[in-house]
XYZ file of C-alpha atoms in Angstrom:
731
model
C 16.202 104.599 100.814
C 18.532 105.558 103.792
C 16.776 103.149 106.126
C 16.861 100.434 103.513
C 20.644 101.026 103.154
C 21.175 100.767 106.898
C 19.158 97.504 107.089
C 21.234 96.072 104.197
C 24.493 96.906 105.991
C 23.245 95.426 109.229
C 22.252 92.230 107.444
C 25.720 92.014 105.874
C 27.391 92.588 109.209
C 25.311 89.882 110.930
C 25.903 87.336 108.144
C 29.581 88.190 108.221
C 29.972 87.724 111.985
C 28.252 84.308 111.636
C 30.643 83.376 108.957
C 33.756 84.365 110.964
C 32.590 82.453 113.947
C 31.839 79.469 111.759
C 35.410 79.604 110.375
C 36.978 79.881 113.828
C 34.873 77.068 115.357
C 35.439 74.710 112.324
C 31.690 74.463 111.591
C 29.903 74.888 108.352
C 27.114 77.435 107.596
C 23.936 76.395 105.804
C 23.820 77.390 102.206
C 20.458 78.966 102.570
C 21.854 81.217 105.314
C 24.583 82.627 103.077
C 23.812 82.674 99.407
C 27.404 82.288 98.189
C 28.677 81.261 94.842
C 30.052 77.895 93.983
C 33.486 79.016 95.064
C 32.141 80.074 98.466
C 33.881 78.858 101.605
C 30.483 77.353 102.702
C 30.688 74.863 99.801
C 33.956 73.401 101.048
C 34.479 71.344 104.135
C 37.078 73.613 105.677
C 36.897 71.685 108.988
C 38.359 68.493 107.432
C 41.700 69.445 108.792
C 40.414 69.461 112.326
C 40.191 73.264 112.570
C 42.854 75.504 114.084
C 43.736 75.897 117.686
C 43.603 79.244 119.372
C 46.348 80.884 121.296
C 45.358 78.784 124.383
C 44.802 75.002 123.855
C 41.347 73.696 124.533
C 39.674 77.051 124.051
C 38.100 78.656 120.972
C 38.849 82.352 120.609
C 35.654 83.784 119.239
C 36.883 87.433 119.424
C 37.093 88.859 115.899
C 39.201 91.881 114.943
C 36.853 94.652 113.903
C 39.259 95.558 111.029
C 38.750 92.097 109.599
C 34.997 92.455 109.653
C 35.182 95.915 108.015
C 37.467 94.439 105.343
C 35.073 91.685 104.584
C 32.091 94.023 104.685
C 33.701 96.034 101.906
C 34.242 92.995 99.796
C 30.653 91.794 100.396
C 29.245 95.180 99.436
C 31.323 95.369 96.226
C 31.035 91.776 94.953
C 28.016 90.384 96.868
C 29.955 87.400 98.242
C 33.200 86.462 99.900
C 34.872 83.735 98.006
C 37.141 80.907 99.276
C 40.528 82.687 98.823
C 39.287 85.822 100.521
C 37.905 84.000 103.502
C 41.179 82.066 103.942
C 43.085 85.432 103.711
C 40.887 86.768 106.523
C 41.331 83.719 108.685
C 45.016 83.586 108.077
C 45.347 87.184 109.107
C 43.480 86.350 112.324
C 45.782 83.539 113.169
C 48.876 85.669 112.382
C 47.636 88.498 114.648
C 47.164 86.018 117.418
C 50.714 84.808 116.993
C 49.839 81.383 115.599
C 52.406 81.532 112.925
C 52.325 77.892 111.796
C 48.456 77.892 111.806
C 48.528 81.120 109.707
C 50.958 79.645 107.293
C 48.808 76.503 106.863
C 45.844 78.719 106.017
C 47.838 80.955 103.599
C 49.225 77.893 101.805
C 45.616 76.834 101.069
C 45.206 79.902 98.881
C 45.823 79.130 95.213
C 47.411 82.477 94.597
C 48.496 81.420 91.000
C 44.885 80.977 90.091
C 43.892 84.555 90.964
C 47.039 86.377 89.927
C 45.725 87.011 86.465
C 42.508 88.504 87.880
C 44.502 90.628 90.272
C 46.618 91.987 87.465
C 43.595 92.793 85.300
C 41.844 94.411 88.166
C 44.854 96.699 89.017
C 45.400 97.520 85.346
C 41.826 98.506 84.764
C 41.659 100.602 87.788
C 44.534 102.522 86.404
C 42.766 103.309 83.114
C 41.830 106.913 83.863
C 42.756 108.423 80.567
C 39.603 107.154 78.823
C 35.989 107.437 79.925
C 34.523 104.010 80.755
C 30.994 103.588 79.380
C 28.357 101.514 81.177
C 28.933 98.676 78.677
C 32.643 98.399 79.563
C 33.596 95.333 81.412
C 34.109 95.881 85.129
C 37.288 94.553 86.891
C 36.940 90.942 87.827
C 37.925 91.757 91.449
C 37.242 94.601 93.861
C 40.052 96.793 95.224
C 39.405 95.372 98.678
C 39.608 91.861 97.402
C 42.971 92.613 95.693
C 44.258 94.232 98.888
C 43.109 91.285 100.972
C 44.800 88.745 98.765
C 48.035 90.576 98.430
C 48.169 91.183 102.109
C 47.729 87.432 102.565
C 50.750 86.779 100.368
C 52.733 89.385 102.352
C 51.741 87.822 105.729
C 52.689 84.396 104.264
C 56.136 85.814 103.562
C 56.388 87.129 107.134
C 55.342 83.723 108.451
C 57.893 81.952 106.399
C 60.548 84.454 107.639
C 59.538 83.842 111.313
C 59.956 80.075 110.609
C 63.413 80.527 109.129
C 62.353 79.560 105.540
C 63.962 82.816 104.104
C 64.220 81.751 100.472
C 60.602 80.682 100.326
C 59.661 83.958 102.051
C 61.603 85.955 99.440
C 59.854 84.187 96.593
C 56.464 84.843 98.168
C 57.240 88.515 98.753
C 58.567 88.788 95.204
C 55.215 87.632 93.863
C 53.570 90.808 95.089
C 56.056 93.033 93.330
C 55.961 90.943 90.121
C 52.205 91.175 90.047
C 52.063 95.010 90.554
C 54.938 95.624 88.131
C 53.301 93.491 85.445
C 49.977 95.241 85.929
C 51.426 98.719 85.943
C 54.615 98.707 83.836
C 54.818 102.505 83.867
C 54.768 102.684 87.654
C 52.277 103.108 90.443
C 50.032 106.250 89.815
C 49.917 108.633 92.742
C 46.133 108.852 92.606
C 45.523 105.139 91.869
C 42.984 104.226 94.452
C 41.856 105.537 97.868
C 42.543 102.127 99.451
C 45.533 102.865 101.766
C 45.846 99.193 102.760
C 46.874 98.067 99.331
C 49.500 100.814 99.013
C 50.773 99.891 102.545
C 51.105 96.199 101.655
C 53.018 96.908 98.500
C 55.354 99.418 100.296
C 55.965 96.941 103.055
C 56.784 94.201 100.461
C 59.247 96.571 98.740
C 61.191 97.108 101.971
C 60.944 93.500 103.152
C 62.229 91.736 100.029
C 65.948 92.857 100.246
C 66.001 91.896 103.926
C 64.707 88.405 103.085
C 67.340 87.887 100.375
C 69.972 88.968 102.881
C 68.753 86.341 105.401
C 68.725 83.828 102.512
C 72.351 84.665 101.718
C 71.753 85.606 98.121
C 73.837 88.853 97.683
C 73.076 89.465 94.044
C 69.360 89.095 94.658
C 69.666 91.603 97.484
C 71.278 94.128 95.135
C 68.670 93.451 92.393
C 65.780 93.923 94.836
C 67.278 97.185 96.129
C 67.729 98.585 92.666
C 64.228 97.476 91.786
C 62.794 99.237 94.738
C 64.551 102.496 93.758
C 64.204 102.422 90.015
C 60.489 101.472 89.721
C 57.943 104.085 90.800
C 56.232 102.414 93.796
C 54.787 105.690 95.079
C 56.633 105.303 98.384
C 56.745 108.121 100.909
C 59.905 110.116 101.294
C 60.991 108.458 104.551
C 60.483 104.898 103.171
C 62.490 105.723 100.116
C 65.337 107.202 102.227
C 65.340 104.080 104.406
C 65.817 101.909 101.278
C 68.544 104.131 99.910
C 70.451 104.006 103.185
C 70.142 100.269 103.628
C 71.282 99.735 100.117
C 74.316 102.024 100.543
C 75.335 100.173 103.793
C 74.967 96.831 102.079
C 77.178 97.973 99.142
C 79.777 99.368 101.640
C 79.988 96.604 104.222
C 78.570 93.296 102.799
C 81.772 92.271 101.046
C 79.890 91.406 97.871
C 80.933 92.940 94.585
C 77.899 94.242 92.828
C 77.515 93.992 89.037
C 77.204 97.594 87.699
C 73.585 98.602 86.953
C 72.366 98.243 83.354
C 70.020 101.202 83.093
C 67.607 100.784 80.133
C 67.050 104.458 79.651
C 69.396 107.307 80.689
C 70.398 110.672 79.448
C 73.506 110.984 77.391
C 76.478 111.731 79.705
C 74.660 110.670 82.836
C 76.716 109.070 85.660
C 76.474 105.273 85.934
C 78.289 103.730 88.929
C 81.099 101.322 88.036
C 81.394 99.628 91.469
C 80.074 99.302 94.993
C 81.817 102.400 96.341
C 80.592 104.721 93.603
C 76.983 103.462 93.832
C 77.052 103.794 97.612
C 78.541 107.294 97.423
C 75.811 108.302 94.972
C 73.075 107.088 97.299
C 74.637 108.792 100.379
C 75.112 112.066 98.601
C 71.409 112.002 97.599
C 70.395 111.288 101.200
C 72.726 114.014 102.492
C 71.198 116.515 100.159
C 67.631 115.484 101.347
C 68.798 115.921 104.917
C 70.248 119.344 104.307
C 67.102 120.529 102.464
C 64.893 119.194 105.209
C 63.094 116.605 103.124
C 63.973 113.916 105.658
C 65.046 113.903 109.274
C 68.735 114.793 109.785
C 70.762 111.589 110.156
C 74.368 112.186 111.448
C 75.399 108.685 110.587
C 75.212 109.570 106.905
C 78.375 111.702 107.340
C 80.135 108.784 108.970
C 79.282 106.327 106.177
C 80.074 108.882 103.484
C 83.416 109.619 105.168
C 84.271 105.928 104.992
C 83.218 105.514 101.346
C 85.067 108.579 100.078
C 88.191 107.812 102.209
C 88.640 104.340 100.892
C 88.274 105.701 97.360
C 90.748 108.539 97.929
C 88.186 111.314 97.371
C 89.142 113.428 100.414
C 88.406 116.769 98.856
C 84.979 115.650 97.764
C 84.324 114.782 101.403
C 85.707 118.114 102.469
C 83.404 119.901 100.165
C 80.328 118.015 101.460
C 81.299 118.796 105.105
C 81.754 122.455 104.377
C 78.228 122.643 102.854
C 76.583 121.235 105.970
C 74.568 123.681 108.043
C 75.912 124.838 111.404
C 72.957 123.084 113.217
C 73.892 119.768 111.576
C 77.519 119.670 112.632
C 79.421 121.484 115.425
C 82.327 123.705 114.519
C 84.855 121.614 116.339
C 83.737 118.396 114.568
C 83.637 120.126 111.238
C 87.249 121.386 111.587
C 88.514 117.956 112.781
C 86.929 116.162 109.722
C 88.247 118.867 107.380
C 91.738 118.416 108.878
C 91.597 114.676 108.228
C 90.524 115.319 104.632
C 93.436 117.674 103.972
C 95.862 115.187 105.603
C 94.594 112.491 103.266
C 95.004 114.746 100.323
C 98.632 115.514 101.351
C 97.983 119.151 102.288
C 99.415 118.750 105.807
C 100.058 122.456 106.531
C 96.485 123.413 105.644
C 95.305 120.617 107.975
C 97.564 121.909 110.745
C 96.217 125.432 110.377
C 92.642 124.121 110.733
C 93.627 122.289 113.871
C 95.369 125.427 115.318
C 92.154 127.382 114.704
C 90.158 124.804 116.502
C 92.595 124.529 119.369
C 92.684 128.282 119.934
C 88.923 128.464 120.138
C 87.816 129.179 123.707
C 84.804 126.830 123.601
C 86.912 123.834 122.740
C 88.147 122.599 126.168
C 88.332 118.844 125.346
C 90.614 118.668 122.299
C 92.417 115.278 122.647
C 91.803 114.184 119.148
C 92.883 117.494 117.735
C 96.073 117.611 119.766
C 97.032 114.058 118.782
C 96.361 114.705 115.090
C 98.377 117.945 115.177
C 101.208 116.097 116.843
C 101.132 113.376 114.263
C 101.242 115.841 111.387
C 104.239 117.636 112.876
C 106.000 114.283 113.479
C 105.391 112.762 110.050
C 106.216 115.871 108.068
C 109.112 117.155 110.308
C 107.518 120.587 110.376
C 106.983 122.755 113.464
C 108.695 120.150 115.657
C 108.519 122.294 118.787
C 104.838 122.953 118.304
C 104.337 119.207 117.893
C 106.130 118.527 121.163
C 103.847 121.059 122.920
C 100.679 119.469 121.431
C 101.747 115.933 122.535
C 102.787 117.123 126.017
C 99.435 118.979 126.430
C 97.569 115.815 125.278
C 99.431 113.764 127.905
C 98.539 116.326 130.641
C 94.803 116.397 129.659
C 94.722 112.567 129.441
C 96.106 112.197 132.982
C 94.255 109.342 134.742
C 92.040 108.633 131.693
C 92.408 106.305 128.693
C 95.848 104.687 128.955
C 95.803 103.670 125.329
C 95.512 107.271 124.236
C 98.244 108.308 126.719
C 100.532 105.656 125.073
C 99.805 107.066 121.614
C 100.573 110.580 122.855
C 103.856 109.349 124.410
C 104.741 107.574 121.098
C 104.143 110.772 119.106
C 106.273 112.711 121.660
C 109.040 110.158 121.204
C 108.927 110.413 117.362
C 109.056 114.253 117.584
C 112.042 114.213 120.041
C 113.782 111.733 117.782
C 113.264 114.130 114.813
C 114.547 117.002 116.945
C 117.647 114.943 117.852
C 118.536 114.488 114.137
C 118.400 118.234 113.723
C 120.458 119.057 116.891
C 123.416 121.390 116.399
C 125.732 119.692 118.853
C 126.513 116.063 119.730
C 125.566 116.541 123.364
C 122.134 117.943 122.406
C 121.642 115.110 120.021
C 122.416 112.460 122.689
C 120.068 114.145 125.184
C 117.193 114.268 122.629
C 117.769 110.591 121.681
C 117.659 109.550 125.354
C 114.382 111.450 125.900
C 112.840 110.058 122.731
C 113.739 106.472 123.696
C 112.280 107.060 127.175
C 109.035 108.363 125.782
C 108.726 105.405 123.357
C 109.396 102.937 126.177
C 106.721 104.625 128.288
C 104.288 104.182 125.390
C 105.068 100.524 125.024
C 104.610 99.927 128.725
C 101.221 101.610 128.915
C 99.583 99.625 126.105
C 97.706 96.569 127.300
C 98.581 94.827 124.021
C 101.510 95.552 121.716
C 100.692 98.175 119.225
C 102.375 98.015 115.741
C 102.751 101.834 115.563
C 104.675 102.019 118.838
C 106.741 98.910 118.109
C 107.699 100.234 114.667
C 109.020 103.517 116.023
C 110.840 101.885 118.924
C 112.482 99.542 116.387
C 113.551 102.555 114.208
C 114.927 104.436 117.263
C 116.972 101.419 118.412
C 118.271 100.866 114.885
C 119.331 104.478 114.408
C 121.141 104.393 117.764
C 122.902 101.247 116.366
C 121.352 98.954 119.091
C 120.842 96.440 116.354
C 120.113 93.348 118.458
C 117.210 95.009 120.250
C 116.004 96.497 116.906
C 116.091 93.129 115.403
C 113.807 91.656 118.095
C 111.372 94.494 117.720
C 111.328 94.037 113.924
C 110.423 90.416 114.364
C 107.658 91.346 116.835
C 106.363 93.905 114.317
C 106.037 91.323 111.558
C 104.222 88.974 114.024
C 101.795 91.703 115.067
C 100.952 92.553 111.450
C 100.320 88.870 110.679
C 103.242 88.659 108.246
C 101.339 90.793 105.645
C 103.283 94.072 106.027
C 105.842 94.682 103.379
C 107.455 97.493 105.283
C 107.992 95.211 108.337
C 109.992 92.735 106.202
C 112.001 95.494 104.552
C 112.941 97.000 107.991
C 114.017 93.521 109.220
C 116.164 93.057 106.108
C 117.745 96.436 106.527
C 118.647 95.683 110.169
C 120.182 92.369 109.025
C 122.116 94.219 106.369
C 123.553 96.580 109.028
C 124.667 93.422 110.846
C 126.308 92.441 107.523
C 124.079 89.310 107.381
C 123.231 89.802 103.683
C 122.291 86.154 102.994
C 119.829 86.180 105.959
C 118.417 89.480 104.798
C 117.835 87.986 101.294
C 115.996 85.022 102.836
C 113.676 87.454 104.672
C 112.887 89.226 101.458
C 112.204 85.987 99.662
C 109.797 84.979 102.417
C 107.996 88.335 101.978
C 107.816 87.826 98.228
C 106.115 84.408 98.736
C 103.392 86.057 100.932
C 102.742 89.273 98.941
C 100.847 89.942 95.768
C 102.696 90.743 92.610
C 101.651 94.348 92.614
C 103.105 94.846 96.083
C 106.547 93.429 95.316
C 108.188 96.587 94.014
C 110.013 97.745 97.154
C 110.810 94.108 98.113
C 112.506 93.414 94.689
C 114.441 96.650 94.870
C 115.653 95.737 98.377
C 116.667 92.279 97.099
C 118.636 93.907 94.282
C 120.507 96.180 96.708
C 121.352 93.233 98.844
C 122.841 91.520 95.847
C 124.844 94.710 95.064
C 126.182 94.695 98.666
C 127.340 91.074 98.102
C 129.029 92.063 94.853
C 126.549 90.121 92.668
C 126.055 92.939 90.122
C 124.799 90.846 87.271
C 122.192 89.240 89.564
C 121.195 92.644 90.673
C 120.693 93.739 87.021
C 118.425 90.708 86.464
C 116.317 91.609 89.481
C 115.949 95.285 88.398
C 115.039 94.153 84.896
C 112.327 91.809 86.181
C 111.005 94.563 88.493
C 110.766 97.040 85.608
C 108.771 94.532 83.533
C 106.309 94.077 86.436
C 105.863 97.806 86.779
C 105.315 98.239 83.087
C 102.563 95.631 83.083
C 101.040 97.192 86.175
C 100.889 100.604 84.707
C 99.126 99.336 81.593
C 96.570 97.545 83.803
C 95.578 100.714 85.737
C 93.252 102.013 83.065
C 90.278 103.861 84.615
C 91.190 102.983 88.239
C 90.054 104.621 91.394
C 92.000 107.603 92.887
C 93.646 105.405 95.493
C 94.932 103.054 92.799
C 96.068 106.008 90.724
C 98.026 107.362 93.723
C 99.663 104.020 94.022
C 100.447 104.268 90.341
C 102.183 107.613 91.042
C 104.224 105.886 93.745
C 105.159 103.179 91.302
C 106.262 105.799 88.788
C 108.575 107.315 91.381
C 109.824 103.806 92.178
C 110.520 103.143 88.512
C 112.511 106.345 88.325
C 114.695 105.277 91.332
C 115.206 101.870 89.786
C 116.581 103.521 86.605
C 118.938 105.470 88.807
C 119.979 102.276 90.633
C 120.572 100.497 87.391
C 122.601 103.565 86.038
C 124.832 103.331 89.132
C 125.402 99.621 88.602
C 126.305 100.129 84.959
C 128.634 102.937 86.038
C 130.381 100.542 88.451
C 130.706 98.062 85.545
C 132.026 100.841 83.347
C 129.133 100.270 80.834
C 128.785 104.063 80.088
C 126.248 103.668 77.235
C 123.822 101.476 79.293
C 124.044 103.986 82.102
C 123.097 106.842 79.807
C 120.092 104.818 78.467
C 118.853 104.365 82.031
C 119.234 108.162 82.762
C 117.279 108.883 79.535
C 114.517 106.650 80.805
C 114.511 108.446 84.101
C 114.387 111.808 82.447
C 111.175 110.863 80.596
C 109.555 110.244 83.958
C 110.833 113.384 85.771
C 113.438 115.645 84.254
C 113.692 117.767 87.472
C 114.850 115.056 89.775
C 117.754 115.821 92.139
C 118.530 112.086 92.325
C 118.799 111.848 88.528
C 121.212 114.829 88.271
C 123.309 113.286 91.042
C 123.459 109.938 89.282
C 124.375 111.740 86.091
C 127.215 113.581 88.019
C 128.445 110.145 89.362
C 128.699 108.967 85.780
C 130.610 111.974 84.708
C 132.916 111.629 87.642
C 133.624 107.958 86.901
C 134.548 108.924 83.342
C 136.933 111.573 84.613
C 134.716 114.536 83.406
C 134.952 116.446 86.745
C 133.660 119.794 85.491
C 130.550 118.138 83.950
C 130.169 116.239 87.156
C 130.264 119.393 89.225
C 127.678 121.014 87.033
C 125.289 118.106 87.535
C 125.842 118.048 91.303
C 125.136 121.806 91.491
C 121.999 121.298 89.314
C 120.834 118.650 91.829
C 121.375 121.116 94.683
C 119.403 123.876 92.777
C 116.467 121.443 92.711
C 116.878 120.109 96.264
C 119.256 122.179 98.481
C 119.307 119.542 101.177
C 120.204 116.614 98.952
C 122.837 114.965 101.142
C 124.560 112.821 98.458
C 124.959 115.855 96.128
C 126.453 117.934 99.017
C 129.042 115.204 99.636
C 129.790 114.644 95.963
C 130.153 118.380 95.316
C 132.666 118.660 98.179
C 134.613 115.698 96.816
C 134.839 117.125 93.279
C 135.858 120.522 94.621
C 138.571 118.980 96.772
C 139.912 117.064 93.748
C 139.862 120.063 91.456
C 141.543 122.288 93.959
C 141.697 126.072 93.710
C 138.493 126.448 95.789
C 138.258 127.920 99.257
C 138.550 125.226 101.905
C 135.762 126.787 103.797
C 133.337 125.926 100.997
C 134.276 122.174 101.072
C 134.053 122.119 104.840
C 130.652 123.933 104.792
C 129.253 121.415 102.284
C 130.326 118.441 104.403
C 129.197 119.881 107.671
C 125.780 120.696 106.075
C 125.575 117.103 104.921
C 126.214 115.904 108.557
C 123.776 118.244 109.939
C 121.115 116.668 107.710
C 122.329 113.073 108.260
C 124.781 112.550 111.163
C 124.840 108.767 110.403
C 126.254 109.055 106.926
C 129.694 107.257 106.879
C 130.679 108.878 103.577
C 130.295 112.428 104.929
C 132.504 111.618 107.982
C 135.156 109.909 105.834
C 135.351 112.848 103.356
C 135.437 115.325 106.253
C 138.379 113.323 107.676
C 140.168 113.512 104.357
C 139.608 117.294 104.387
C 140.967 117.718 107.926
C 143.886 115.509 107.013
C 145.028 117.852 104.222
C 143.906 121.069 105.891
C 146.753 122.787 107.668
C 144.458 124.711 109.907
C 143.062 121.617 111.706
C 144.710 119.034 113.978
C 145.318 115.450 113.100
C 143.089 114.429 116.046
C 140.039 115.890 114.315
C 140.722 113.810 111.233
C 141.193 110.766 113.381
C 137.870 111.310 115.118
C 136.160 111.597 111.738
C 137.724 108.420 110.403
C 136.647 106.567 113.576
C 133.124 107.760 113.249
C 133.128 106.703 109.571
C 134.527 103.281 110.397
C 131.963 102.701 113.108
C 129.071 103.807 110.996
C 130.227 101.894 107.982
C 130.293 98.628 110.032
C 126.696 99.130 111.044
C 125.392 100.905 107.912
C 122.378 99.400 106.288
C 121.882 99.016 102.476
C 119.273 101.847 102.748
C 118.434 104.254 105.556
C 116.260 102.712 108.296
C 113.592 105.410 107.903
């Protein structure tokens, strides 16, 4: 029996080699040599098309891949013959392997796949019926596993050929045929122990990964998303690495493609299960799954996952979620220095700046961390932006400049800019005028150095140079820098327009400032117009157009009300903006109350204060506005109580310090040292406040213990600052 089996196999192999040579040479075998069915390749004149050229013109490549022969031998052993479609599949594979893409495609297109799809489905489905015992009388599958594998591989190679020829949409439809066929045959998913034929599993797995790529090339974003979701939701029996690759590619597409995905409609899910509502949420979910697999060792560690997750969670405002994920990473997956830096960024984003600064200090004090440029710059920026630890911030920026000596000039420029910002902040806190002037000079010098070092103008540096010039009342130079800032930002920065309008208002060019705001309103979206409209209202107040200002404030409040209603279940970033808008709304009510107070409309002013109290009852600004209302009505004691309440909430509230001193001076009977202390404290906090200088001059004028020259100096300072005072502080 064994000898007979060997002879049978040898005969099949000989017949098969003859057949393959016949196909490649364009000749026809005699029917009596190969006893095929009526659908056999031998019954069709395959050479009618003139045959196919080999990889070298004029020669016939008679070399046949042994894997093709083994594939065909399997089909012959199982079915007794190799039909037309299977033969074309083999020949197409040969041409594809030789690089004859067009020839391979011509062969594949000759396969009537639609005619055999039903047989393929039935064959796959019956192979899956393992729950019941099949008797000898049961009908056998119409096709062998090898035949199914061969034909599906032909469809896959056809898709690859179409892809190589740039016919991406046709390639995608061809590839989709494979998945549709398998999914229709096995609606419950691909069984893990389906068949021992690895080639069939490999073909299906390759098709699953290829289809999204083909839809990408075809430019059909929604089909890309559908194919990725199909790959992940249906059980294709993919290996762990292949599944991870698909998850990562899908996450990257959701993050960076610019296409807004329709939320998935999951047919079956547990109650309370999480369903992503947008691209970011779906991408974050995929990246978190991948990160968990990496940490558990299921897949190879991929450091880029942290980068992509950092981006996704940052743009959605979920900084503490990112911090939690970074903290859970194993030490071998992320160095201590990198971990501390990312955590510091997370806490900065969450507004916990002192915590971030402590993390950076720990990292900077670690002996192993010699190259700490990023950490030094971030620590400097935290100190500069939050006006804390100014001396430490100056040390950090100077150390960064020394470490960067002769290296990246752009980073040296940023370090100089941060140094300038810190020195400027220090100048505003200086105890004496001489120290203030010295610090201002050093700050301006550092900012100029930063500007000179940059190859191209940097908006961050230009902004701070503009602010420094403006605060030093060099308004013409500040005006030029403000225009440059708007140009650098492409005209899309609201803050640039507002700064330019404030500079123009300091030059008393209110009409020009209003034109700038109108231009900004034309270019900005409705939800970004809050600060612009408030600035426009203040410009109208400065011009004495109080009624017009009220109209502007009323319109702005209506916009904010509609915006607050539209927030709904928004992302954290949008909700943070909503919190900013609530604070803006509160300040608008205060502005309106002040306007109504000026117009002696006491009841309207009280209504505005009631609206503000509903937003935040513990606002120093609200208590100060309430005190101004009482003072205008001649209720000085009530006004004094309100001002003191404001100072209890915010001891450094400059306007309340000045107003308290004014009321005490009017009431009399108080120690002059208290009034003087309040006014000097106000000037220590804001040396450019003309009201503080003016009231200090009035105090010196009536105080017997001071000379008239001191009062004159205060009045001169007040007059100079009033002439160049903006409608709002530059910073």
